[in-house]
Amino acid sequence: EVQLVESGGGLVPPGGSLRLSCAASGFTFNSHWMTWVRQAPGKGLEWVANINQNGSKIFYVDSVKGRFTISRDNVKNSLYLQMTSLRADDTAVYYCVRTIGGSSCLWGRGTLVSVSS
Amino acid sequence: QSVLTQSPSASETPGQRVTISCSGGTSNIGNNPVNWYQQFPGTAPKLLIHSNDQRPSGVPDRFSGSKSGTSASLAISGLHSEDEADYYCAAWDGGLNAYVFGTGTKVTVL
């Protein structure tokens, strides 16, 4: 089955760290750009970061630069988001997305990150 | 604050046509393809339109997209009750080096 499954979300205090994972299956993972998108409770969608097929091109939204790191392991067919110095406004559902702007776009179900003391 | 602006809501009766607009600038819509996503409450978004006006396999032809200059539109014709959802436009912004989403439009079927 073609799918993306996120994991690693949870409750973390402000200033803490968390590592999200996204396991890809059913398709050739290393052929696709991958993206993290988040959605705060009751709010709209916000793009977080992109990574190209071999990890040589990476982009971040300004609000996470220097705090979040996107990476991928094409052997394990997995995408990651290392999040540090977490703030309350990072609270959101985080989605893993394949080829966000193309015909082969695929979204995972998301994982909830809550930053609170 | 999003760089792509959408009207917060739109509504119409079943069978009618509703149009959602998305306003941007030269660094995003003006020079890059626009994509549209549909999201039902509590679920992940789904790609509805890519490359301004292309429907992925499985998307009904009731959904159509268009772009002109720095604005884009999504039209839903023959509105169904199951089309009630949130709709987001998005595009790459070459000035920000970021993928930007619109503010979102909630479509209500009366």
mmCIF file of C-alpha atoms in Angstrom:
data_model
loop_
_atom_site.group_PDB
_atom_site.id
_atom_site.type_symbol
_atom_site.label_atom_id
_atom_site.label_comp_id
_atom_site.label_asym_id
_atom_site.label_seq_id
_atom_site.Cartn_x
_atom_site.Cartn_y
_atom_site.Cartn_z
ATOM 1 C CA GLU A 1 0.000 0.000 0.000
ATOM 2 C CA VAL A 2 1.237 3.461 -0.860
ATOM 3 C CA GLN A 3 1.356 5.430 2.363
ATOM 4 C CA LEU A 4 3.167 7.819 4.653
ATOM 5 C CA VAL A 5 3.007 7.227 8.403
ATOM 6 C CA GLU A 6 4.202 9.884 10.816
ATOM 7 C CA SER A 7 5.323 9.191 14.358
ATOM 8 C CA GLY A 8 7.176 10.849 17.204
ATOM 9 C CA GLY A 9 4.689 13.497 18.233
ATOM 10 C CA GLY A 10 3.760 14.158 21.829
ATOM 11 C CA LEU A 11 3.780 16.618 24.707
ATOM 12 C CA VAL A 12 7.031 18.502 25.258
ATOM 13 C CA PRO A 13 7.838 21.504 27.505
ATOM 14 C CA PRO A 14 8.899 24.841 26.014
ATOM 15 C CA GLY A 15 12.571 24.730 25.090
ATOM 16 C CA GLY A 16 12.459 20.986 24.602
ATOM 17 C CA SER A 17 13.253 18.822 21.615
ATOM 18 C CA LEU A 18 11.425 16.223 19.583
ATOM 19 C CA ARG A 19 12.214 14.152 16.516
ATOM 20 C CA LEU A 20 9.433 13.338 14.083
ATOM 21 C CA SER A 21 9.682 10.433 11.669
ATOM 22 C CA CYS A 22 7.773 9.599 8.532
ATOM 23 C CA ALA A 23 7.880 6.052 7.183
ATOM 24 C CA ALA A 24 7.199 5.742 3.468
ATOM 25 C CA SER A 25 6.009 2.559 1.802
ATOM 26 C CA GLY A 26 4.633 1.347 -1.507
ATOM 27 C CA PHE A 27 6.601 3.697 -3.737
ATOM 28 C CA THR A 28 10.131 4.691 -4.729
ATOM 29 C CA PHE A 29 10.954 7.039 -1.887
ATOM 30 C CA ASN A 30 14.207 8.366 -3.318
ATOM 31 C CA SER A 31 12.442 9.694 -6.428
ATOM 32 C CA HIS A 32 10.477 12.373 -4.610
ATOM 33 C CA TRP A 33 10.875 15.718 -2.912
ATOM 34 C CA MET A 34 9.509 15.453 0.621
ATOM 35 C CA THR A 35 7.916 18.120 2.775
ATOM 36 C CA TRP A 36 6.735 18.789 6.311
ATOM 37 C CA VAL A 37 3.576 20.875 6.696
ATOM 38 C CA ARG A 38 1.964 21.809 9.999
ATOM 39 C CA GLN A 39 -1.431 22.979 11.127
ATOM 40 C CA ALA A 40 -1.989 24.640 14.481
ATOM 41 C CA PRO A 41 -5.309 23.848 16.206
ATOM 42 C CA GLY A 42 -8.117 25.606 14.379
ATOM 43 C CA LYS A 43 -5.697 27.315 12.000
ATOM 44 C CA GLY A 44 -4.599 27.017 8.380
ATOM 45 C CA LEU A 45 -1.810 25.075 6.750
ATOM 46 C CA GLU A 46 1.809 26.183 7.111
ATOM 47 C CA TRP A 47 4.692 24.788 5.090
ATOM 48 C CA VAL A 48 7.654 23.978 7.342
ATOM 49 C CA ALA A 49 10.458 22.510 5.217
ATOM 50 C CA ASN A 50 11.346 20.765 1.948
ATOM 51 C CA ILE A 51 14.113 18.361 1.025
ATOM 52 C CA ASN A 52 14.997 17.094 -2.439
ATOM 53 C CA GLN A 53 15.614 13.527 -3.483
ATOM 54 C CA ASN A 54 19.224 13.229 -2.297
ATOM 55 C CA GLY A 55 19.132 15.796 0.496
ATOM 56 C CA SER A 56 21.273 18.340 -1.310
ATOM 57 C CA LYS A 57 18.550 21.006 -1.423
ATOM 58 C CA ILE A 58 16.738 22.037 1.744
ATOM 59 C CA PHE A 59 14.435 24.969 2.477
ATOM 60 C CA TYR A 60 12.797 26.133 5.712
ATOM 61 C CA VAL A 61 10.130 28.614 6.702
ATOM 62 C CA ASP A 62 11.766 31.543 8.493
ATOM 63 C CA SER A 63 10.114 30.802 11.839
ATOM 64 C CA VAL A 64 11.921 27.450 12.213
ATOM 65 C CA LYS A 65 15.319 28.278 10.732
ATOM 66 C CA GLY A 66 18.082 27.408 13.165
ATOM 67 C CA ARG A 67 15.722 25.316 15.311
ATOM 68 C CA PHE A 68 14.406 22.570 13.005
ATOM 69 C CA THR A 69 16.361 20.210 10.759
ATOM 70 C CA ILE A 70 14.804 18.164 7.979
ATOM 71 C CA SER A 71 16.606 15.047 6.793
ATOM 72 C CA ARG A 72 15.953 11.775 5.020
ATOM 73 C CA ASP A 73 17.307 8.240 4.878
ATOM 74 C CA ASN A 74 16.689 6.758 1.441
ATOM 75 C CA VAL A 75 17.804 3.313 2.615
ATOM 76 C CA LYS A 76 15.232 3.285 5.398
ATOM 77 C CA ASN A 77 12.627 5.095 3.253
ATOM 78 C CA SER A 78 12.167 7.619 5.998
ATOM 79 C CA LEU A 79 11.857 11.371 6.436
ATOM 80 C CA TYR A 80 12.721 13.151 9.676
ATOM 81 C CA LEU A 81 12.198 16.484 11.381
ATOM 82 C CA GLN A 82 14.455 17.247 14.322
ATOM 83 C CA MET A 83 12.877 20.029 16.355
ATOM 84 C CA THR A 84 14.735 21.917 19.081
ATOM 85 C CA SER A 85 14.031 25.008 21.197
ATOM 86 C CA LEU A 86 10.351 24.289 20.844
ATOM 87 C CA ARG A 87 7.885 27.076 21.544
ATOM 88 C CA ALA A 88 4.173 27.141 22.272
ATOM 89 C CA ASP A 89 3.465 28.353 18.741
ATOM 90 C CA ASP A 90 5.047 25.184 17.342
ATOM 91 C CA THR A 91 2.036 23.285 18.662
ATOM 92 C CA ALA A 92 0.395 21.705 15.621
ATOM 93 C CA VAL A 93 -0.367 18.575 13.702
ATOM 94 C CA TYR A 94 2.684 17.859 11.545
ATOM 95 C CA TYR A 95 2.090 16.244 8.169
ATOM 96 C CA CYS A 96 4.609 14.446 5.987
ATOM 97 C CA VAL A 97 3.947 15.103 2.291
ATOM 98 C CA ARG A 98 5.294 13.580 -0.915
ATOM 99 C CA THR A 99 5.696 15.860 -3.936
ATOM 100 C CA ILE A 100 3.548 18.605 -2.449
ATOM 101 C CA GLY A 101 2.888 20.432 -5.729
ATOM 102 C CA GLY A 102 2.738 17.640 -8.237
ATOM 103 C CA SER A 103 0.301 15.057 -9.501
ATOM 104 C CA SER A 104 1.831 12.410 -7.226
ATOM 105 C CA CYS A 105 1.153 14.432 -4.082
ATOM 106 C CA LEU A 106 0.490 12.234 -1.043
ATOM 107 C CA TRP A 107 -0.168 13.277 2.562
ATOM 108 C CA GLY A 108 0.296 11.298 5.717
ATOM 109 C CA ARG A 109 -2.294 11.375 8.495
ATOM 110 C CA GLY A 110 -0.187 13.603 10.702
ATOM 111 C CA THR A 111 1.244 13.516 14.212
ATOM 112 C CA LEU A 112 0.346 15.976 16.968
ATOM 113 C CA VAL A 113 3.051 18.002 18.688
ATOM 114 C CA SER A 114 1.997 19.883 21.822
ATOM 115 C CA VAL A 115 4.410 22.322 23.444
ATOM 116 C CA SER A 116 3.304 23.178 26.946
ATOM 117 C CA SER A 117 4.553 23.212 30.504
ATOM 118 C CA GLN B 1 0.679 36.044 8.080
ATOM 119 C CA SER B 2 0.052 34.349 4.745
ATOM 120 C CA VAL B 3 1.150 35.999 1.505
ATOM 121 C CA LEU B 4 -1.755 34.381 -0.366
ATOM 122 C CA THR B 5 -5.160 35.825 0.455
ATOM 123 C CA GLN B 6 -8.454 33.956 0.215
ATOM 124 C CA SER B 7 -11.932 34.967 1.259
ATOM 125 C CA PRO B 8 -12.715 33.230 4.589
ATOM 126 C CA SER B 9 -15.942 31.627 3.458
ATOM 127 C CA ALA B 10 -18.173 30.829 0.508
ATOM 128 C CA SER B 11 -21.577 29.225 0.344
ATOM 129 C CA GLU B 12 -24.064 28.088 -2.232
ATOM 130 C CA THR B 13 -26.955 25.685 -2.612
ATOM 131 C CA PRO B 14 -26.574 22.177 -4.017
ATOM 132 C CA GLY B 15 -26.165 22.058 -7.774
ATOM 133 C CA GLN B 16 -24.911 25.615 -8.020
ATOM 134 C CA ARG B 17 -21.422 26.897 -8.757
ATOM 135 C CA VAL B 18 -19.066 28.407 -6.214
ATOM 136 C CA THR B 19 -15.796 30.165 -6.973
ATOM 137 C CA ILE B 20 -12.914 30.657 -4.552
ATOM 138 C CA SER B 21 -10.274 33.272 -5.266
ATOM 139 C CA CYS B 22 -6.635 33.385 -4.243
ATOM 140 C CA SER B 23 -4.661 36.612 -4.471
ATOM 141 C CA GLY B 24 -0.891 36.734 -4.407
ATOM 142 C CA GLY B 25 2.014 38.534 -6.034
ATOM 143 C CA THR B 26 4.646 38.288 -8.726
ATOM 144 C CA SER B 27 7.025 36.239 -6.558
ATOM 145 C CA ASN B 28 4.494 33.462 -6.044
ATOM 146 C CA ILE B 29 1.369 33.106 -8.198
ATOM 147 C CA GLY B 30 2.725 35.473 -10.835
ATOM 148 C CA ASN B 31 5.669 33.235 -11.636
ATOM 149 C CA ASN B 32 4.874 29.777 -10.274
ATOM 150 C CA PRO B 33 2.124 27.200 -10.678
ATOM 151 C CA VAL B 34 -0.760 27.211 -8.237
ATOM 152 C CA ASN B 35 -2.017 24.153 -6.392
ATOM 153 C CA TRP B 36 -5.271 23.665 -4.503
ATOM 154 C CA TYR B 37 -5.973 21.377 -1.545
ATOM 155 C CA GLN B 38 -9.206 20.172 0.005
ATOM 156 C CA GLN B 39 -9.437 19.361 3.713
ATOM 157 C CA PHE B 40 -12.289 17.839 5.683
ATOM 158 C CA PRO B 41 -12.423 18.375 9.472
ATOM 159 C CA GLY B 42 -10.042 16.129 11.349
ATOM 160 C CA THR B 43 -8.412 14.701 8.246
ATOM 161 C CA ALA B 44 -5.295 15.362 6.193
ATOM 162 C CA PRO B 45 -5.513 17.659 3.179
ATOM 163 C CA LYS B 46 -5.734 16.206 -0.296
ATOM 164 C CA LEU B 47 -4.416 17.652 -3.555
ATOM 165 C CA LEU B 48 -7.313 18.836 -5.688
ATOM 166 C CA ILE B 49 -5.656 20.815 -8.478
ATOM 167 C CA HIS B 50 -1.988 21.093 -9.445
ATOM 168 C CA SER B 51 -0.142 23.207 -11.984
ATOM 169 C CA ASN B 52 -2.934 25.833 -12.064
ATOM 170 C CA ASP B 53 -5.591 23.724 -13.755
ATOM 171 C CA GLN B 54 -4.656 20.032 -13.693
ATOM 172 C CA ARG B 55 -6.794 17.499 -11.861
ATOM 173 C CA PRO B 56 -5.056 14.458 -10.354
ATOM 174 C CA SER B 57 -6.552 11.104 -11.153
ATOM 175 C CA GLY B 58 -9.806 10.570 -9.268
ATOM 176 C CA VAL B 59 -10.741 14.234 -8.808
ATOM 177 C CA PRO B 60 -14.144 14.908 -10.378
ATOM 178 C CA ASP B 61 -14.260 17.316 -13.295
ATOM 179 C CA ARG B 62 -16.667 19.465 -11.265
ATOM 180 C CA PHE B 63 -13.494 20.956 -9.828
ATOM 181 C CA SER B 64 -11.544 23.329 -12.052
ATOM 182 C CA GLY B 65 -8.677 25.736 -11.529
ATOM 183 C CA SER B 66 -7.469 28.794 -13.370
ATOM 184 C CA LYS B 67 -4.846 31.490 -13.047
ATOM 185 C CA SER B 68 -4.507 35.007 -14.351
ATOM 186 C CA GLY B 69 -1.588 37.240 -13.454
ATOM 187 C CA THR B 70 -1.149 37.188 -9.692
ATOM 188 C CA SER B 71 -4.513 35.627 -8.893
ATOM 189 C CA ALA B 72 -5.954 32.148 -9.117
ATOM 190 C CA SER B 73 -9.398 30.644 -8.769
ATOM 191 C CA LEU B 74 -10.975 27.327 -7.898
ATOM 192 C CA ALA B 75 -14.461 26.655 -9.186
ATOM 193 C CA ILE B 76 -16.784 23.926 -7.994
ATOM 194 C CA SER B 77 -19.724 23.380 -10.291
ATOM 195 C CA GLY B 78 -22.754 21.217 -9.561
ATOM 196 C CA LEU B 79 -22.079 21.613 -5.842
ATOM 197 C CA HIS B 80 -22.595 18.502 -3.703
ATOM 198 C CA SER B 81 -23.119 18.384 0.050
ATOM 199 C CA GLU B 82 -19.908 16.361 0.346
ATOM 200 C CA ASP B 83 -17.941 19.300 -1.101
ATOM 201 C CA GLU B 84 -18.348 21.079 2.218
ATOM 202 C CA ALA B 85 -14.734 21.473 3.336
ATOM 203 C CA ASP B 86 -11.834 23.886 3.670
ATOM 204 C CA TYR B 87 -9.930 24.776 0.511
ATOM 205 C CA TYR B 88 -6.397 26.139 0.339
ATOM 206 C CA CYS B 89 -4.393 27.561 -2.544
ATOM 207 C CA ALA B 90 -0.597 27.339 -2.513
ATOM 208 C CA ALA B 91 2.444 28.180 -4.605
ATOM 209 C CA TRP B 92 6.201 28.410 -4.359
ATOM 210 C CA ASP B 93 7.401 31.906 -3.524
ATOM 211 C CA GLY B 94 10.715 32.615 -5.215
ATOM 212 C CA GLY B 95 11.333 35.706 -3.128
ATOM 213 C CA LEU B 96 10.906 33.927 0.190
ATOM 214 C CA ASN B 97 12.270 30.573 -1.039
ATOM 215 C CA ALA B 98 9.251 29.085 0.653
ATOM 216 C CA TYR B 99 6.068 27.241 -0.254
ATOM 217 C CA VAL B 100 3.182 29.458 0.787
ATOM 218 C CA PHE B 101 -0.407 28.518 1.510
ATOM 219 C CA GLY B 102 -3.449 30.698 1.248
ATOM 220 C CA THR B 103 -5.466 31.646 4.295
ATOM 221 C CA GLY B 104 -8.099 29.051 3.443
ATOM 222 C CA THR B 105 -11.757 29.216 2.439
ATOM 223 C CA LYS B 106 -14.526 27.314 4.166
ATOM 224 C CA VAL B 107 -17.158 26.192 1.691
ATOM 225 C CA THR B 108 -20.638 25.621 3.064
ATOM 226 C CA VAL B 109 -23.363 23.882 1.112
ATOM 227 C CA LEU B 110 -26.662 25.470 2.140
#
